[in-house]
Amino acid sequence: MNLNLHLKVWRQASPNAKGSFQDIEARDIPDHASFLEMMDIVNERLIADGKEPVAFDHDCREGICGMCSMVINGRPHGPERATTTCQLHMRKFRNGDTIWIEPFRARAFPVMKDLMVDRSAFDRIMAAGGFVSVRTGAPQDANALPIGKEVADAAMDAAACIGCGACVASCKNASAMLFVSAKIGQLNALPQGQPEKHRRTLGMVRQMDKEGFGNCTNQYECEAACPKDVSRTWIASMNKDFAVASGREALLASARERSEGD
Amino acid sequence: MRFLSSSIGKKIVVALTGLVLVGFVFGHMIGHLLMFAGPAAYNEYAHFLHTVGHGMGIWVARSVVFGSIIVHVLFTIQLTKQNRAARAEPYGYQHTQVASKSSRVMIISGLTLLSFFIYHILHFTVRVWHGFNQLPLFDLAGEKVFDAYQMMIKGFSFPLVTGFYILSMVFLCSHLSHGVASIPQTLGLNTEASGKLFKKLGLAFAFLILAGFSVVPLAINMGLVK
């Protein structure tokens, strides 16, 4: 079955241009098309009419890269739970529906064009500690480092985060704490992450604050919007890790001052 | 200090001061239920509060509660300002999936409670209206003490005042329904299971506080407590 839809699409020519919603009629859309394929069809028609196509981010189209980023009827990645926009299908909509399509909105994610936003703030947070430092050389045998199943499973759940930014987009405060806590938690849970645990936690949280994200108010809109079902409990773990790392840093600083005074 | 200028540091301070206030509110409510035990019990309790630790106890408690309120309010105002700035442009299509109404109006319920708190202090602690300080003293087993029981009866004899108090307690209930469950999450104590438990406990606590505080002024207004 094919659908006729009314789209209200955010159009913004450049980062500093004033944007507005454009009404676009999307006629004859196959219900087995993905949401991004529907956008492709709309764009092909715009191009055929000599108009500017809608700019939107996309890459793998199989739900693992985290590039697709639009907000559909007020929900990042649309109405399906734990589903990215690329894996959302038009059969979830009804003939005649009006669909609002907007970019992720956060001061830390400035709009570049139409539905594309600049998410490099996440890259800078990752660069501030979202890694494990290893010396080069042959990797050791995987079984040389025993890891309990519960820990391995938990770290895997956190590692499911694809860094798409839906948590920021859905949060009433545009907070990035679900993303940051998943990235911190994944490594802090594992033995490989222990040596840099405190430095990582402090570095990533401080970079997050510097980027201008909001603060978590424990409403859990992020968890509901997350295409990978990352749990709110990672935020609790991050809060604890940050308190411990801050206390440790303050103690070490005062100890250093005292030894320098001797 | 660097910890206090961070997002999580501020949140943790808000949670800790909130915990102090939750404890205070519960104790305060239990104390007021003594109105049902009669003038002697209530006035003895009030006298005890004013004399414990050679009269210093009440000032220690007041300092802790006042200090907690000031820090709680200042930090939440700062956090709320940052939150508003972080979403400069609103969505054209607004949608909320799971956030409760109470959780979205915390700053409004909180600041309303602050104004209620100031009124309440002027009403029953400083006693600027109704001449409460001129009330005849109560004879507590030979000792002349302030008649806090009569002050409560007179204070709640105006339906408008009672209405304002109960309305404020509805705001408190709303504030606690989100706030109590948020404390263990912010302090990093939550697991999947405890999060659900704390949500239920928080709601139960919020309604317990609403009921416990409303029943006294209502009973006085209906003439059940004289």
mmCIF file with all atom_site columns, N, CA and C in Angstrom, chain A residues 175-213:
data_model
loop_
_atom_site.group_PDB
_atom_site.id
_atom_site.type_symbol
_atom_site.label_atom_id
_atom_site.label_alt_id
_atom_site.label_comp_id
_atom_site.label_asym_id
_atom_site.label_entity_id
_atom_site.label_seq_id
_atom_site.pdbx_PDB_ins_code
_atom_site.Cartn_x
_atom_site.Cartn_y
_atom_site.Cartn_z
_atom_site.occupancy
_atom_site.B_iso_or_equiv
_atom_site.pdbx_formal_charge
_atom_site.auth_seq_id
_atom_site.auth_comp_id
_atom_site.auth_asym_id
_atom_site.auth_atom_id
_atom_site.pdbx_PDB_model_num
ATOM 1   N N  . SER A 1 175 ? 20.641 17.557 27.951 1.00 0.00 ? 175 SER A N  1
ATOM 2   C CA . SER A 1 175 ? 21.770 17.012 28.697 1.00 0.00 ? 175 SER A CA 1
ATOM 3   C C  . SER A 1 175 ? 22.361 15.818 27.948 1.00 0.00 ? 175 SER A C  1
ATOM 4   N N  . ALA A 1 176 ? 23.676 15.670 28.032 1.00 0.00 ? 176 ALA A N  1
ATOM 5   C CA . ALA A 1 176 ? 24.352 14.570 27.338 1.00 0.00 ? 176 ALA A CA 1
ATOM 6   C C  . ALA A 1 176 ? 24.738 13.459 28.306 1.00 0.00 ? 176 ALA A C  1
ATOM 7   N N  . MET A 1 177 ? 24.118 13.439 29.496 1.00 0.00 ? 177 MET A N  1
ATOM 8   C CA . MET A 1 177 ? 24.619 12.538 30.533 1.00 0.00 ? 177 MET A CA 1
ATOM 9   C C  . MET A 1 177 ? 24.420 11.064 30.218 1.00 0.00 ? 177 MET A C  1
ATOM 10  N N  . LEU A 1 178 ? 23.408 10.703 29.418 1.00 0.00 ? 178 LEU A N  1
ATOM 11  C CA . LEU A 1 178 ? 23.257 9.277  29.097 1.00 0.00 ? 178 LEU A CA 1
ATOM 12  C C  . LEU A 1 178 ? 24.423 8.830  28.206 1.00 0.00 ? 178 LEU A C  1
ATOM 13  N N  . PHE A 1 179 ? 24.724 9.626  27.184 1.00 0.00 ? 179 PHE A N  1
ATOM 14  C CA . PHE A 1 179 ? 25.859 9.303  26.299 1.00 0.00 ? 179 PHE A CA 1
ATOM 15  C C  . PHE A 1 179 ? 27.158 9.230  27.092 1.00 0.00 ? 179 PHE A C  1
ATOM 16  N N  . VAL A 1 180 ? 27.458 10.296 27.835 1.00 0.00 ? 180 VAL A N  1
ATOM 17  C CA . VAL A 1 180 ? 28.743 10.370 28.540 1.00 0.00 ? 180 VAL A CA 1
ATOM 18  C C  . VAL A 1 180 ? 28.852 9.240  29.566 1.00 0.00 ? 180 VAL A C  1
ATOM 19  N N  . SER A 1 181 ? 27.742 8.957  30.261 1.00 0.00 ? 181 SER A N  1
ATOM 20  C CA . SER A 1 181 ? 27.794 7.917  31.292 1.00 0.00 ? 181 SER A CA 1
ATOM 21  C C  . SER A 1 181 ? 27.968 6.535  30.675 1.00 0.00 ? 181 SER A C  1
ATOM 22  N N  . ALA A 1 182 ? 27.390 6.312  29.490 1.00 0.00 ? 182 ALA A N  1
ATOM 23  C CA . ALA A 1 182 ? 27.567 5.015  28.830 1.00 0.00 ? 182 ALA A CA 1
ATOM 24  C C  . ALA A 1 182 ? 29.018 4.828  28.418 1.00 0.00 ? 182 ALA A C  1
ATOM 25  N N  . LYS A 1 183 ? 29.623 5.904  27.901 1.00 0.00 ? 183 LYS A N  1
ATOM 26  C CA . LYS A 1 183 ? 31.012 5.808  27.446 1.00 0.00 ? 183 LYS A CA 1
ATOM 27  C C  . LYS A 1 183 ? 31.971 5.661  28.619 1.00 0.00 ? 183 LYS A C  1
ATOM 28  N N  . ILE A 1 184 ? 31.712 6.416  29.697 1.00 0.00 ? 184 ILE A N  1
ATOM 29  C CA . ILE A 1 184 ? 32.544 6.292  30.899 1.00 0.00 ? 184 ILE A CA 1
ATOM 30  C C  . ILE A 1 184 ? 32.332 4.910  31.519 1.00 0.00 ? 184 ILE A C  1
ATOM 31  N N  . GLY A 1 185 ? 31.061 4.516  31.639 1.00 0.00 ? 185 GLY A N  1
ATOM 32  C CA . GLY A 1 185 ? 30.704 3.277  32.336 1.00 0.00 ? 185 GLY A CA 1
ATOM 33  C C  . GLY A 1 185 ? 31.257 2.043  31.659 1.00 0.00 ? 185 GLY A C  1
ATOM 34  N N  . GLN A 1 186 ? 31.214 2.037  30.338 1.00 0.00 ? 186 GLN A N  1
ATOM 35  C CA . GLN A 1 186 ? 31.717 0.881  29.585 1.00 0.00 ? 186 GLN A CA 1
ATOM 36  C C  . GLN A 1 186 ? 33.176 0.590  29.958 1.00 0.00 ? 186 GLN A C  1
ATOM 37  N N  . LEU A 1 187 ? 33.992 1.633  29.971 1.00 0.00 ? 187 LEU A N  1
ATOM 38  C CA . LEU A 1 187 ? 35.424 1.431  30.241 1.00 0.00 ? 187 LEU A CA 1
ATOM 39  C C  . LEU A 1 187 ? 35.711 1.301  31.731 1.00 0.00 ? 187 LEU A C  1
ATOM 40  N N  . ASN A 1 188 ? 34.983 2.066  32.560 1.00 0.00 ? 188 ASN A N  1
ATOM 41  C CA . ASN A 1 188 ? 35.222 1.995  34.008 1.00 0.00 ? 188 ASN A CA 1
ATOM 42  C C  . ASN A 1 188 ? 34.810 0.644  34.584 1.00 0.00 ? 188 ASN A C  1
ATOM 43  N N  . ALA A 1 189 ? 33.912 -0.067 33.860 1.00 0.00 ? 189 ALA A N  1
ATOM 44  C CA . ALA A 1 189 ? 33.465 -1.369 34.361 1.00 0.00 ? 189 ALA A CA 1
ATOM 45  C C  . ALA A 1 189 ? 34.516 -2.448 34.137 1.00 0.00 ? 189 ALA A C  1
ATOM 46  N N  . LEU A 1 190 ? 35.361 -2.264 33.147 1.00 0.00 ? 190 LEU A N  1
ATOM 47  C CA . LEU A 1 190 ? 36.285 -3.318 32.735 1.00 0.00 ? 190 LEU A CA 1
ATOM 48  C C  . LEU A 1 190 ? 37.673 -3.147 33.368 1.00 0.00 ? 190 LEU A C  1
ATOM 49  N N  . PRO A 1 191 ? 38.393 -4.258 33.571 1.00 0.00 ? 191 PRO A N  1
ATOM 50  C CA . PRO A 1 191 ? 39.746 -4.141 34.146 1.00 0.00 ? 191 PRO A CA 1
ATOM 51  C C  . PRO A 1 191 ? 40.677 -3.281 33.285 1.00 0.00 ? 191 PRO A C  1
ATOM 52  N N  . GLN A 1 192 ? 40.507 -3.338 31.962 1.00 0.00 ? 192 GLN A N  1
ATOM 53  C CA . GLN A 1 192 ? 41.385 -2.537 31.092 1.00 0.00 ? 192 GLN A CA 1
ATOM 54  C C  . GLN A 1 192 ? 41.209 -1.046 31.323 1.00 0.00 ? 192 GLN A C  1
ATOM 55  N N  . GLY A 1 193 ? 40.036 -0.672 31.848 1.00 0.00 ? 193 GLY A N  1
ATOM 56  C CA . GLY A 1 193 ? 39.754 0.751  32.024 1.00 0.00 ? 193 GLY A CA 1
ATOM 57  C C  . GLY A 1 193 ? 40.187 1.303  33.364 1.00 0.00 ? 193 GLY A C  1
ATOM 58  N N  . GLN A 1 194 ? 40.612 0.401  34.285 1.00 0.00 ? 194 GLN A N  1
ATOM 59  C CA . GLN A 1 194 ? 40.891 0.848  35.664 1.00 0.00 ? 194 GLN A CA 1
ATOM 60  C C  . GLN A 1 194 ? 42.015 1.876  35.790 1.00 0.00 ? 194 GLN A C  1
ATOM 61  N N  . PRO A 1 195 ? 43.171 1.661  35.097 1.00 0.00 ? 195 PRO A N  1
ATOM 62  C CA . PRO A 1 195 ? 44.284 2.599  35.341 1.00 0.00 ? 195 PRO A CA 1
ATOM 63  C C  . PRO A 1 195 ? 43.918 4.058  35.076 1.00 0.00 ? 195 PRO A C  1
ATOM 64  N N  . GLU A 1 196 ? 43.025 4.299  34.113 1.00 0.00 ? 196 GLU A N  1
ATOM 65  C CA . GLU A 1 196 ? 42.705 5.691  33.774 1.00 0.00 ? 196 GLU A CA 1
ATOM 66  C C  . GLU A 1 196 ? 41.304 6.090  34.239 1.00 0.00 ? 196 GLU A C  1
ATOM 67  N N  . LYS A 1 197 ? 40.740 5.323  35.158 1.00 0.00 ? 197 LYS A N  1
ATOM 68  C CA . LYS A 1 197 ? 39.339 5.513  35.547 1.00 0.00 ? 197 LYS A CA 1
ATOM 69  C C  . LYS A 1 197 ? 39.025 6.939  36.011 1.00 0.00 ? 197 LYS A C  1
ATOM 70  N N  . HIS A 1 198 ? 39.800 7.432  36.987 1.00 0.00 ? 198 HIS A N  1
ATOM 71  C CA . HIS A 1 198 ? 39.487 8.740  37.574 1.00 0.00 ? 198 HIS A CA 1
ATOM 72  C C  . HIS A 1 198 ? 39.762 9.866  36.590 1.00 0.00 ? 198 HIS A C  1
ATOM 73  N N  . ARG A 1 199 ? 40.877 9.762  35.866 1.00 0.00 ? 199 ARG A N  1
ATOM 74  C CA . ARG A 1 199 ? 41.231 10.785 34.887 1.00 0.00 ? 199 ARG A CA 1
ATOM 75  C C  . ARG A 1 199 ? 40.164 10.849 33.785 1.00 0.00 ? 199 ARG A C  1
ATOM 76  N N  . ARG A 1 200 ? 39.707 9.662  33.371 1.00 0.00 ? 200 ARG A N  1
ATOM 77  C CA . ARG A 1 200 ? 38.679 9.583  32.325 1.00 0.00 ? 200 ARG A CA 1
ATOM 78  C C  . ARG A 1 200 ? 37.390 10.263 32.790 1.00 0.00 ? 200 ARG A C  1
ATOM 79  N N  . THR A 1 201 ? 36.942 9.893  34.002 1.00 0.00 ? 201 THR A N  1
ATOM 80  C CA . THR A 1 201 ? 35.668 10.413 34.497 1.00 0.00 ? 201 THR A CA 1
ATOM 81  C C  . THR A 1 201 ? 35.706 11.938 34.603 1.00 0.00 ? 201 THR A C  1
ATOM 82  N N  . LEU A 1 202 ? 36.769 12.455 35.214 1.00 0.00 ? 202 LEU A N  1
ATOM 83  C CA . LEU A 1 202 ? 36.873 13.911 35.372 1.00 0.00 ? 202 LEU A CA 1
ATOM 84  C C  . LEU A 1 202 ? 36.969 14.604 34.018 1.00 0.00 ? 202 LEU A C  1
ATOM 85  N N  . GLY A 1 203 ? 37.803 14.058 33.138 1.00 0.00 ? 203 GLY A N  1
ATOM 86  C CA . GLY A 1 203 ? 38.028 14.692 31.838 1.00 0.00 ? 203 GLY A CA 1
ATOM 87  C C  . GLY A 1 203 ? 36.771 14.754 30.997 1.00 0.00 ? 203 GLY A C  1
ATOM 88  N N  . MET A 1 204 ? 36.042 13.633 30.943 1.00 0.00 ? 204 MET A N  1
ATOM 89  C CA . MET A 1 204 ? 34.861 13.586 30.076 1.00 0.00 ? 204 MET A CA 1
ATOM 90  C C  . MET A 1 204 ? 33.718 14.432 30.627 1.00 0.00 ? 204 MET A C  1
ATOM 91  N N  . VAL A 1 205 ? 33.533 14.395 31.958 1.00 0.00 ? 205 VAL A N  1
ATOM 92  C CA . VAL A 1 205 ? 32.450 15.203 32.548 1.00 0.00 ? 205 VAL A CA 1
ATOM 93  C C  . VAL A 1 205 ? 32.747 16.699 32.371 1.00 0.00 ? 205 VAL A C  1
ATOM 94  N N  . ARG A 1 206 ? 34.006 17.077 32.587 1.00 0.00 ? 206 ARG A N  1
ATOM 95  C CA . ARG A 1 206 ? 34.352 18.504 32.454 1.00 0.00 ? 206 ARG A CA 1
ATOM 96  C C  . ARG A 1 206 ? 34.222 18.969 31.015 1.00 0.00 ? 206 ARG A C  1
ATOM 97  N N  . GLN A 1 207 ? 34.587 18.110 30.061 1.00 0.00 ? 207 GLN A N  1
ATOM 98  C CA . GLN A 1 207 ? 34.414 18.493 28.654 1.00 0.00 ? 207 GLN A CA 1
ATOM 99  C C  . GLN A 1 207 ? 32.926 18.620 28.325 1.00 0.00 ? 207 GLN A C  1
ATOM 100 N N  . MET A 1 208 ? 32.124 17.705 28.859 1.00 0.00 ? 208 MET A N  1
ATOM 101 C CA . MET A 1 208 ? 30.669 17.753 28.664 1.00 0.00 ? 208 MET A CA 1
ATOM 102 C C  . MET A 1 208 ? 30.109 19.092 29.161 1.00 0.00 ? 208 MET A C  1
ATOM 103 N N  . ASP A 1 209 ? 30.553 19.510 30.348 1.00 0.00 ? 209 ASP A N  1
ATOM 104 C CA . ASP A 1 209 ? 30.088 20.786 30.901 1.00 0.00 ? 209 ASP A CA 1
ATOM 105 C C  . ASP A 1 209 ? 30.525 21.950 30.010 1.00 0.00 ? 209 ASP A C  1
ATOM 106 N N  . LYS A 1 210 ? 31.767 21.864 29.522 1.00 0.00 ? 210 LYS A N  1
ATOM 107 C CA . LYS A 1 210 ? 32.318 22.948 28.713 1.00 0.00 ? 210 LYS A CA 1
ATOM 108 C C  . LYS A 1 210 ? 31.552 23.117 27.402 1.00 0.00 ? 210 LYS A C  1
ATOM 109 N N  . GLU A 1 211 ? 31.017 22.016 26.875 1.00 0.00 ? 211 GLU A N  1
ATOM 110 C CA . GLU A 1 211 ? 30.328 22.073 25.584 1.00 0.00 ? 211 GLU A CA 1
ATOM 111 C C  . GLU A 1 211 ? 28.954 22.747 25.669 1.00 0.00 ? 211 GLU A C  1
ATOM 112 N N  . GLY A 1 212 ? 28.472 22.973 26.883 1.00 0.00 ? 212 GLY A N  1
ATOM 113 C CA . GLY A 1 212 ? 27.192 23.674 27.026 1.00 0.00 ? 212 GLY A CA 1
ATOM 114 C C  . GLY A 1 212 ? 25.963 22.781 27.000 1.00 0.00 ? 212 GLY A C  1
ATOM 115 N N  . PHE A 1 213 ? 26.138 21.495 27.338 1.00 0.00 ? 213 PHE A N  1
ATOM 116 C CA . PHE A 1 213 ? 24.970 20.625 27.498 1.00 0.00 ? 213 PHE A CA 1
ATOM 117 C C  . PHE A 1 213 ? 24.282 20.972 28.817 1.00 0.00 ? 213 PHE A C  1
#
